[in-house]
């Protein structure tokens, strides 16, 4: 394993960079809401979760101050629209409430969770699946694997805080539904999306970052909420099959993963790679995966991740926000640029790599 001091230095750089990430003159090419840290959208939601996990490990007061200030300012400004993606920042708010006990945080959590569950709130599609509605677009009849992180994980956490077991049960059901319609059983990997009107998985592409949302959510849910043993086994066998497939498709030189997992001609993509590594390392540490079967891949991938961090802490080769495509080339043409979720998923991977388990 890479020396702890090197990883700690890189982690500090990545964290500092994310807290100052701006559009940097790219506004004409990319919407500011997806890049600037000071906006309430899904990339920032993933970013805040990464920062919180870093705070949890380091207890640096400046990180907690940044997080609470960020939420206080955004809540004062007002949230433009409730949808699947704008729910993402709500996840970290559940953790901040547990620390601060601010009643305004709990009230907002309750308001948002109620909106998800009420009939006129978050749109449902086939089998009652959460439709992947986003800002300005309901995405009619469409579900995405992304929804598991963007909305379902928050709902599970909110159910715990609000003492609403029905919210927790809904979260479990949504995971089951997304497995049902998005899992490629031949590969053990997930398709990006499913459309109930088309009755298909669009191009049937095994997209990297889409898959990583399940890797993260599976590990989080088994630690966060009460779960029947049979259901837990099901979620974990899906996770284990996914990880076995990831091991097969990892780039032999770097240990990283391609933006289309089963296409070695597509580019190596760092947000998915960092998330996969974090999920695999967690699985080993929790005793779900055998260390001897994954240790070589983990050591190689950690080095591969570090090689993609710039001197100023920018995580390189992170693909921009990606709608569903109909062929592999669509995904390979998605441009790369600095993104809050790229910074955050790198933080999660390095934070896991710095746990005592990997240095004993």
Short mmCIF file of C-alpha atoms in Angstrom, two decimals:
data_model
loop_
_atom_site.label_atom_id
_atom_site.label_comp_id
_atom_site.label_asym_id
_atom_site.label_seq_id
_atom_site.Cartn_x
_atom_site.Cartn_y
_atom_site.Cartn_z
CA UNK A 1 0.00 0.00 0.00
CA UNK A 2 1.14 3.56 -0.73
CA UNK A 3 2.55 5.36 2.33
CA UNK A 4 -0.06 7.02 4.54
CA UNK A 5 1.70 10.39 4.45
CA UNK A 6 1.48 10.55 0.65
CA UNK A 7 -2.22 9.68 0.68
CA UNK A 8 -2.92 12.17 3.48
CA UNK A 9 -1.23 14.96 1.51
CA UNK A 10 -3.22 14.10 -1.62
CA UNK A 11 -6.45 13.89 0.37
CA UNK A 12 -5.89 17.36 1.80
CA UNK A 13 -5.26 18.76 -1.67
CA UNK A 14 -8.36 17.14 -3.17
CA UNK A 15 -10.54 18.35 -0.31
CA UNK A 16 -9.23 21.92 -0.43
CA UNK A 17 -9.73 22.04 -4.18
CA UNK A 18 -13.34 20.94 -3.98
CA UNK A 19 -14.25 23.60 -1.44
CA UNK A 20 -13.11 26.26 -3.92
CA UNK A 21 -14.25 24.65 -7.17
CA UNK A 22 -15.68 27.21 -9.57
CA UNK A 23 -16.83 27.27 -13.17
CA UNK A 24 -13.47 28.81 -14.18
CA UNK A 25 -14.51 30.28 -17.50
CA UNK A 26 -16.30 27.14 -18.69
CA UNK A 27 -19.78 28.61 -18.36
CA UNK A 28 -20.36 28.71 -22.12
CA UNK A 29 -19.57 25.00 -22.43
CA UNK A 30 -20.88 23.63 -19.13
CA UNK A 31 -23.80 24.78 -16.96
CA UNK A 32 -22.45 26.50 -13.86
CA UNK A 33 -24.86 24.55 -11.65
CA UNK A 34 -22.99 21.34 -12.35
CA UNK A 35 -19.50 22.64 -11.56
CA UNK A 36 -19.62 25.48 -9.03
CA UNK A 37 -19.56 24.20 -5.43
CA UNK A 38 -22.01 26.91 -4.36
CA UNK A 39 -25.04 25.47 -6.17
CA UNK A 40 -27.70 23.02 -4.97
CA UNK A 41 -27.55 20.12 -7.43
CA UNK A 42 -26.49 16.49 -7.53
CA UNK A 43 -22.74 16.98 -8.18
CA UNK A 44 -22.54 19.20 -5.12
CA UNK A 45 -24.59 16.66 -3.16
CA UNK A 46 -22.04 13.94 -3.86
CA UNK A 47 -19.27 16.42 -3.07
CA UNK A 48 -20.71 17.32 0.32
CA UNK A 49 -21.02 13.64 1.25
CA UNK A 50 -17.33 13.17 0.48
CA UNK A 51 -16.40 16.18 2.61
CA UNK A 52 -18.52 14.92 5.49
CA UNK A 53 -16.82 11.52 5.43
CA UNK A 54 -13.45 13.30 5.48
CA UNK A 55 -14.61 15.35 8.47
CA UNK A 56 -15.76 12.15 10.17
CA UNK A 57 -12.25 10.76 9.82
CA UNK A 58 -10.18 13.88 10.48
CA UNK A 59 -12.43 15.94 12.81
CA UNK A 60 -11.05 19.08 11.23
CA UNK A 61 -13.31 21.90 12.47
CA UNK A 62 -12.93 23.89 9.25
CA UNK A 63 -14.66 21.10 7.33
CA UNK A 64 -17.67 21.12 9.64
CA UNK A 65 -17.80 24.92 9.42
CA UNK A 66 -17.71 24.78 5.63
CA UNK A 67 -20.55 22.23 5.55
CA UNK A 68 -22.86 24.01 7.98
CA UNK A 69 -22.22 27.39 6.33
CA UNK A 70 -22.94 25.85 2.92
CA UNK A 71 -26.32 24.50 4.01
CA UNK A 72 -27.31 27.60 5.92
CA UNK A 73 -26.62 29.79 2.87
CA UNK A 74 -28.39 27.51 0.39
CA UNK A 75 -31.43 27.12 2.62
CA UNK A 76 -31.60 30.90 3.07
CA UNK A 77 -31.41 31.37 -0.72
CA UNK A 78 -34.19 28.83 -1.25
CA UNK A 79 -34.22 25.64 -3.33
CA UNK A 80 -35.49 26.09 -6.88
CA UNK A 81 -36.96 22.64 -7.47
CA UNK A 82 -37.41 19.30 -5.74
CA UNK A 83 -36.51 16.30 -7.92
CA UNK A 84 -34.39 13.15 -7.80
CA UNK A 85 -31.09 14.92 -8.42
CA UNK A 86 -31.69 17.91 -6.16
CA UNK A 87 -32.41 15.46 -3.34
CA UNK A 88 -28.74 14.47 -3.34
CA UNK A 89 -27.53 17.28 -1.01
CA UNK A 90 -30.12 16.19 1.54
CA UNK A 91 -28.10 13.08 2.41
CA UNK A 92 -25.28 14.96 4.14
CA UNK A 93 -27.79 17.17 5.94
CA UNK A 94 -28.99 14.07 7.82
CA UNK A 95 -25.48 13.62 9.25
CA UNK A 96 -25.10 17.32 10.07
CA UNK A 97 -28.36 17.25 11.99
CA UNK A 98 -27.02 14.42 14.16
CA UNK A 99 -24.02 16.62 15.02
CA UNK A 100 -25.63 20.06 15.33
CA UNK A 101 -29.18 19.13 16.43
CA UNK A 102 -30.43 22.17 14.49
CA UNK A 103 -34.21 21.95 14.39
CA UNK A 104 -34.25 23.78 11.05
CA UNK A 105 -32.25 20.90 9.56
CA UNK A 106 -34.62 18.25 10.90
CA UNK A 107 -37.66 20.19 9.71
CA UNK A 108 -36.20 20.44 6.21
CA UNK A 109 -35.34 16.73 6.20
CA UNK A 110 -38.91 15.93 7.19
CA UNK A 111 -40.37 18.24 4.55
CA UNK A 112 -38.24 16.73 1.79
CA UNK A 113 -38.79 13.10 2.82
CA UNK A 114 -42.53 13.71 2.99
CA UNK A 115 -42.41 15.15 -0.54
CA UNK A 116 -40.72 11.98 -1.80
CA UNK A 117 -43.44 9.81 -0.27
CA UNK A 118 -46.57 11.85 -0.99
CA UNK A 119 -48.75 11.12 -4.01
CA UNK A 120 -48.16 14.49 -5.66
CA UNK A 121 -44.46 14.54 -4.86
CA UNK A 122 -41.76 12.53 -6.56
CA UNK A 123 -43.17 10.99 -9.74
CA UNK A 124 -43.55 7.19 -9.82
CA UNK A 125 -43.45 5.08 -12.94
CA UNK A 126 -43.76 1.31 -13.57
CA UNK A 127 -44.03 -0.88 -10.45
CA UNK A 128 -43.92 2.30 -8.38
CA UNK A 129 -40.26 2.96 -9.21
CA UNK A 130 -39.00 6.49 -8.61
CA UNK A 131 -38.98 8.20 -12.00
CA UNK A 132 -35.64 9.88 -12.56
CA UNK A 133 -37.06 13.38 -12.74
CA UNK A 134 -34.39 16.10 -12.93
CA UNK A 135 -34.35 19.87 -13.04
CA UNK A 136 -36.54 20.98 -15.92
CA UNK A 137 -37.20 17.45 -17.22
CA UNK A 138 -39.47 14.75 -15.77
CA UNK A 139 -37.78 12.00 -17.86
CA UNK A 140 -41.09 10.32 -18.54
CA UNK A 141 -41.23 6.59 -17.67
CA UNK A 142 -37.46 6.49 -17.06
CA UNK A 143 -35.48 5.06 -14.17
CA UNK A 144 -31.71 5.37 -13.68
CA UNK A 145 -29.32 3.52 -11.42
CA UNK A 146 -28.16 6.98 -10.22
CA UNK A 147 -31.42 7.38 -8.26
CA UNK A 148 -30.19 4.93 -5.61
CA UNK A 149 -27.57 7.40 -4.43
CA UNK A 150 -29.34 10.64 -5.31
CA UNK A 151 -32.61 9.90 -3.49
CA UNK A 152 -32.98 6.41 -2.01
CA UNK A 153 -30.05 6.60 0.41
CA UNK A 154 -31.37 9.88 1.80
CA UNK A 155 -34.85 8.41 2.25
CA UNK A 156 -33.42 5.51 4.25
CA UNK A 157 -31.46 7.89 6.47
CA UNK A 158 -34.46 10.19 6.90
CA UNK A 159 -36.57 7.20 7.92
CA UNK A 160 -34.15 6.52 10.75
CA UNK A 161 -34.06 10.11 11.98
CA UNK A 162 -37.81 10.64 11.69
CA UNK A 163 -38.72 7.24 13.16
CA UNK A 164 -40.58 6.36 9.99
CA UNK A 165 -40.09 2.65 9.24
CA UNK A 166 -42.36 3.06 6.20
CA UNK A 167 -39.74 5.37 4.65
CA UNK A 168 -37.05 2.77 5.29
CA UNK A 169 -39.19 0.05 3.71
CA UNK A 170 -39.76 2.24 0.67
CA UNK A 171 -36.02 2.70 0.30
CA UNK A 172 -35.51 -1.07 0.39
CA UNK A 173 -38.26 -1.55 -2.20
CA UNK A 174 -36.70 0.99 -4.53
CA UNK A 175 -33.35 -0.82 -4.42
CA UNK A 176 -35.11 -4.07 -5.28
CA UNK A 177 -36.95 -2.43 -8.19
CA UNK A 178 -33.78 -0.94 -9.63
CA UNK A 179 -32.02 -4.29 -9.39
CA UNK A 180 -34.97 -5.93 -11.14
CA UNK A 181 -34.96 -3.62 -14.15
CA UNK A 182 -31.31 -2.57 -14.43
CA UNK A 183 -29.19 -5.60 -13.58
CA UNK A 184 -27.49 -7.43 -16.45
CA UNK A 185 -27.49 -10.90 -14.97
CA UNK A 186 -25.00 -12.28 -17.50
CA UNK A 187 -22.35 -9.78 -16.44
CA UNK A 188 -23.35 -8.95 -12.87
CA UNK A 189 -23.23 -5.26 -13.81
CA UNK A 190 -25.91 -2.60 -14.18
CA UNK A 191 -27.37 -0.89 -17.22
CA UNK A 192 -27.63 2.88 -17.03
CA UNK A 193 -31.41 3.06 -17.34
CA UNK A 194 -34.75 1.47 -18.21
CA UNK A 195 -37.80 3.00 -19.88
CA UNK A 196 -41.23 1.54 -19.15
CA UNK A 197 -42.73 2.83 -22.41
CA UNK A 198 -39.88 1.52 -24.55
CA UNK A 199 -39.67 -1.58 -22.36
CA UNK A 200 -35.91 -1.71 -22.80
CA UNK A 201 -32.56 -0.60 -21.37
CA UNK A 202 -31.91 1.87 -24.22
CA UNK A 203 -28.48 0.94 -25.61
CA UNK A 204 -27.86 -1.61 -22.86
CA UNK A 205 -24.57 0.06 -21.94
CA UNK A 206 -22.64 -0.96 -18.82
CA UNK A 207 -21.65 2.57 -17.85
CA UNK A 208 -18.97 3.02 -15.22
CA UNK A 209 -20.25 5.81 -13.00
CA UNK A 210 -23.79 4.46 -13.12
CA UNK A 211 -22.56 1.17 -11.73
CA UNK A 212 -20.63 2.84 -8.93
CA UNK A 213 -23.80 4.20 -7.36
CA UNK A 214 -24.89 0.67 -6.51
CA UNK A 215 -21.43 -0.16 -5.12
CA UNK A 216 -21.64 2.80 -2.75
CA UNK A 217 -25.28 2.41 -1.78
CA UNK A 218 -25.03 -1.31 -1.03
CA UNK A 219 -22.18 -0.71 1.42
CA UNK A 220 -23.92 2.27 3.02
CA UNK A 221 -27.33 0.65 3.45
CA UNK A 222 -26.13 -2.49 5.20
CA UNK A 223 -24.44 -0.26 7.80
CA UNK A 224 -27.18 2.37 8.08
CA UNK A 225 -30.57 0.69 8.40
CA UNK A 226 -32.09 -2.42 9.98
CA UNK A 227 -32.39 -5.11 7.33
CA UNK A 228 -33.83 -8.62 7.24
CA UNK A 229 -31.14 -11.24 6.76
CA UNK A 230 -32.62 -12.52 3.49
CA UNK A 231 -32.78 -9.05 1.98
CA UNK A 232 -29.27 -8.24 3.16
CA UNK A 233 -28.00 -11.44 1.54
CA UNK A 234 -29.70 -10.48 -1.71
CA UNK A 235 -28.18 -7.00 -1.79
CA UNK A 236 -24.76 -8.41 -0.96
CA UNK A 237 -24.81 -11.21 -3.54
CA UNK A 238 -25.63 -8.59 -6.18
CA UNK A 239 -22.72 -6.51 -4.84
CA UNK A 240 -20.34 -9.50 -4.81
CA UNK A 241 -21.24 -10.44 -8.39
CA UNK A 242 -20.71 -6.84 -9.45
CA UNK A 243 -17.31 -6.70 -7.78
CA UNK A 244 -16.25 -9.99 -9.40
CA UNK A 245 -17.11 -8.47 -12.77
CA UNK A 246 -15.19 -5.30 -11.92
CA UNK A 247 -12.15 -7.37 -11.10
CA UNK A 248 -12.35 -8.99 -14.56
CA UNK A 249 -12.64 -5.68 -16.36
CA UNK A 250 -10.08 -3.61 -14.42
CA UNK A 251 -7.36 -2.15 -16.62
CA UNK A 252 -4.35 -4.48 -16.18
CA UNK A 253 -1.82 -1.63 -16.01
CA UNK A 254 -3.52 0.86 -13.71
CA UNK A 255 -6.20 -1.16 -11.90
CA UNK A 256 -8.75 1.50 -12.96
CA UNK A 257 -11.97 1.18 -14.94
CA UNK A 258 -13.17 2.44 -18.31
CA UNK A 259 -16.12 4.77 -18.71
CA UNK A 260 -17.84 1.85 -20.49
CA UNK A 261 -16.77 -0.97 -18.22
CA UNK A 262 -16.59 -3.72 -20.83
CA UNK A 263 -15.06 -1.55 -23.57
CA UNK A 264 -11.26 -1.26 -23.21
CA UNK A 265 -11.23 1.27 -26.05
CA UNK A 266 -13.20 3.77 -23.96
CA UNK A 267 -11.25 6.10 -21.69
CA UNK A 268 -10.34 5.39 -18.07
CA UNK A 269 -12.74 7.36 -15.88
CA UNK A 270 -11.73 8.46 -12.40
CA UNK A 271 -15.01 9.15 -10.62
CA UNK A 272 -16.23 5.60 -11.22
CA UNK A 273 -12.78 4.14 -10.52
CA UNK A 274 -12.51 5.91 -7.16
CA UNK A 275 -15.99 4.80 -6.13
CA UNK A 276 -15.40 1.20 -7.17
CA UNK A 277 -12.15 1.10 -5.24
CA UNK A 278 -13.81 2.53 -2.16
CA UNK A 279 -16.63 -0.01 -2.35
CA UNK A 280 -14.25 -2.93 -2.85
CA UNK A 281 -12.04 -1.84 0.03
CA UNK A 282 -15.06 -1.48 2.29
CA UNK A 283 -16.24 -4.95 1.35
CA UNK A 284 -12.86 -6.41 2.27
CA UNK A 285 -12.67 -4.50 5.56
CA UNK A 286 -16.20 -5.57 6.53
CA UNK A 287 -15.39 -9.22 5.83
CA UNK A 288 -17.69 -9.55 2.82
CA UNK A 289 -14.83 -10.04 0.35
CA UNK A 290 -11.64 -12.04 0.86
CA UNK A 291 -8.63 -9.78 1.25
CA UNK A 292 -6.25 -12.12 -0.56
CA UNK A 293 -8.44 -12.10 -3.67
CA UNK A 294 -8.52 -8.30 -4.02
CA UNK A 295 -5.38 -6.97 -2.35
CA UNK A 296 -3.31 -6.90 -5.53
CA UNK A 297 -6.02 -5.02 -7.44
CA UNK A 298 -6.47 -2.58 -4.56
CA UNK A 299 -2.77 -1.72 -4.34
CA UNK A 300 -2.57 -1.15 -8.09
CA UNK A 301 -5.75 0.94 -8.18
CA UNK A 302 -4.68 3.16 -5.27
CA UNK A 303 -1.52 4.07 -7.20
CA UNK A 304 -3.61 4.58 -10.32
CA UNK A 305 -5.88 7.02 -8.50
CA UNK A 306 -3.00 9.03 -7.06
CA UNK A 307 -1.47 9.38 -10.52
CA UNK A 308 -4.62 11.22 -11.59
CA UNK A 309 -4.52 13.96 -8.97
CA UNK A 310 -3.03 17.23 -10.17
CA UNK A 311 -0.55 19.30 -8.18
CA UNK A 312 -3.38 21.63 -7.13
CA UNK A 313 -5.65 18.76 -6.01
CA UNK A 314 -7.79 18.58 -9.15
CA UNK A 315 -8.96 15.06 -9.93
CA UNK A 316 -8.32 14.46 -13.62
CA UNK A 317 -10.25 12.44 -16.22
CA UNK A 318 -13.68 12.82 -14.64
CA UNK A 319 -16.54 12.55 -17.12
CA UNK A 320 -19.13 15.31 -17.17
CA UNK A 321 -22.81 14.72 -16.34
CA UNK A 322 -24.10 11.94 -18.59
CA UNK A 323 -27.64 11.22 -19.82
CA UNK A 324 -28.54 7.78 -21.17
CA UNK A 325 -26.91 6.94 -24.49
CA UNK A 326 -27.83 4.40 -27.15
CA UNK A 327 -24.30 3.19 -27.93
CA UNK A 328 -20.84 2.97 -26.41
CA UNK A 329 -19.51 5.82 -28.54
CA UNK A 330 -21.99 8.22 -26.92
CA UNK A 331 -20.38 7.61 -23.53
CA UNK A 332 -16.86 7.75 -24.91
CA UNK A 333 -17.56 11.23 -26.30
CA UNK A 334 -18.63 12.67 -22.94
CA UNK A 335 -15.95 15.28 -22.13
CA UNK A 336 -13.89 15.28 -18.96
CA UNK A 337 -13.55 18.28 -16.65
CA UNK A 338 -13.13 19.01 -12.92
CA UNK A 339 -16.33 18.08 -11.05
CA UNK A 340 -17.32 18.11 -7.40
CA UNK A 341 -18.35 14.46 -7.56
CA UNK A 342 -14.95 13.53 -8.97
CA UNK A 343 -13.28 15.26 -6.03
CA UNK A 344 -15.68 13.65 -3.57
CA UNK A 345 -15.40 10.09 -4.83
CA UNK A 346 -11.61 10.43 -4.70
CA UNK A 347 -11.95 11.62 -1.10
CA UNK A 348 -14.07 8.57 -0.26
CA UNK A 349 -11.53 6.21 -1.80
CA UNK A 350 -8.52 7.78 -0.05
CA UNK A 351 -10.38 8.05 3.24
CA UNK A 352 -11.07 4.32 3.11
CA UNK A 353 -7.47 3.57 2.09
CA UNK A 354 -6.25 5.49 5.16
CA UNK A 355 -8.20 3.40 7.69
CA UNK A 356 -6.04 1.44 10.12
CA UNK A 357 -7.18 -1.84 8.58
CA UNK A 358 -5.00 -1.23 5.51
CA UNK A 359 -1.92 -0.22 7.50
CA UNK A 360 -1.77 -2.83 10.25
#
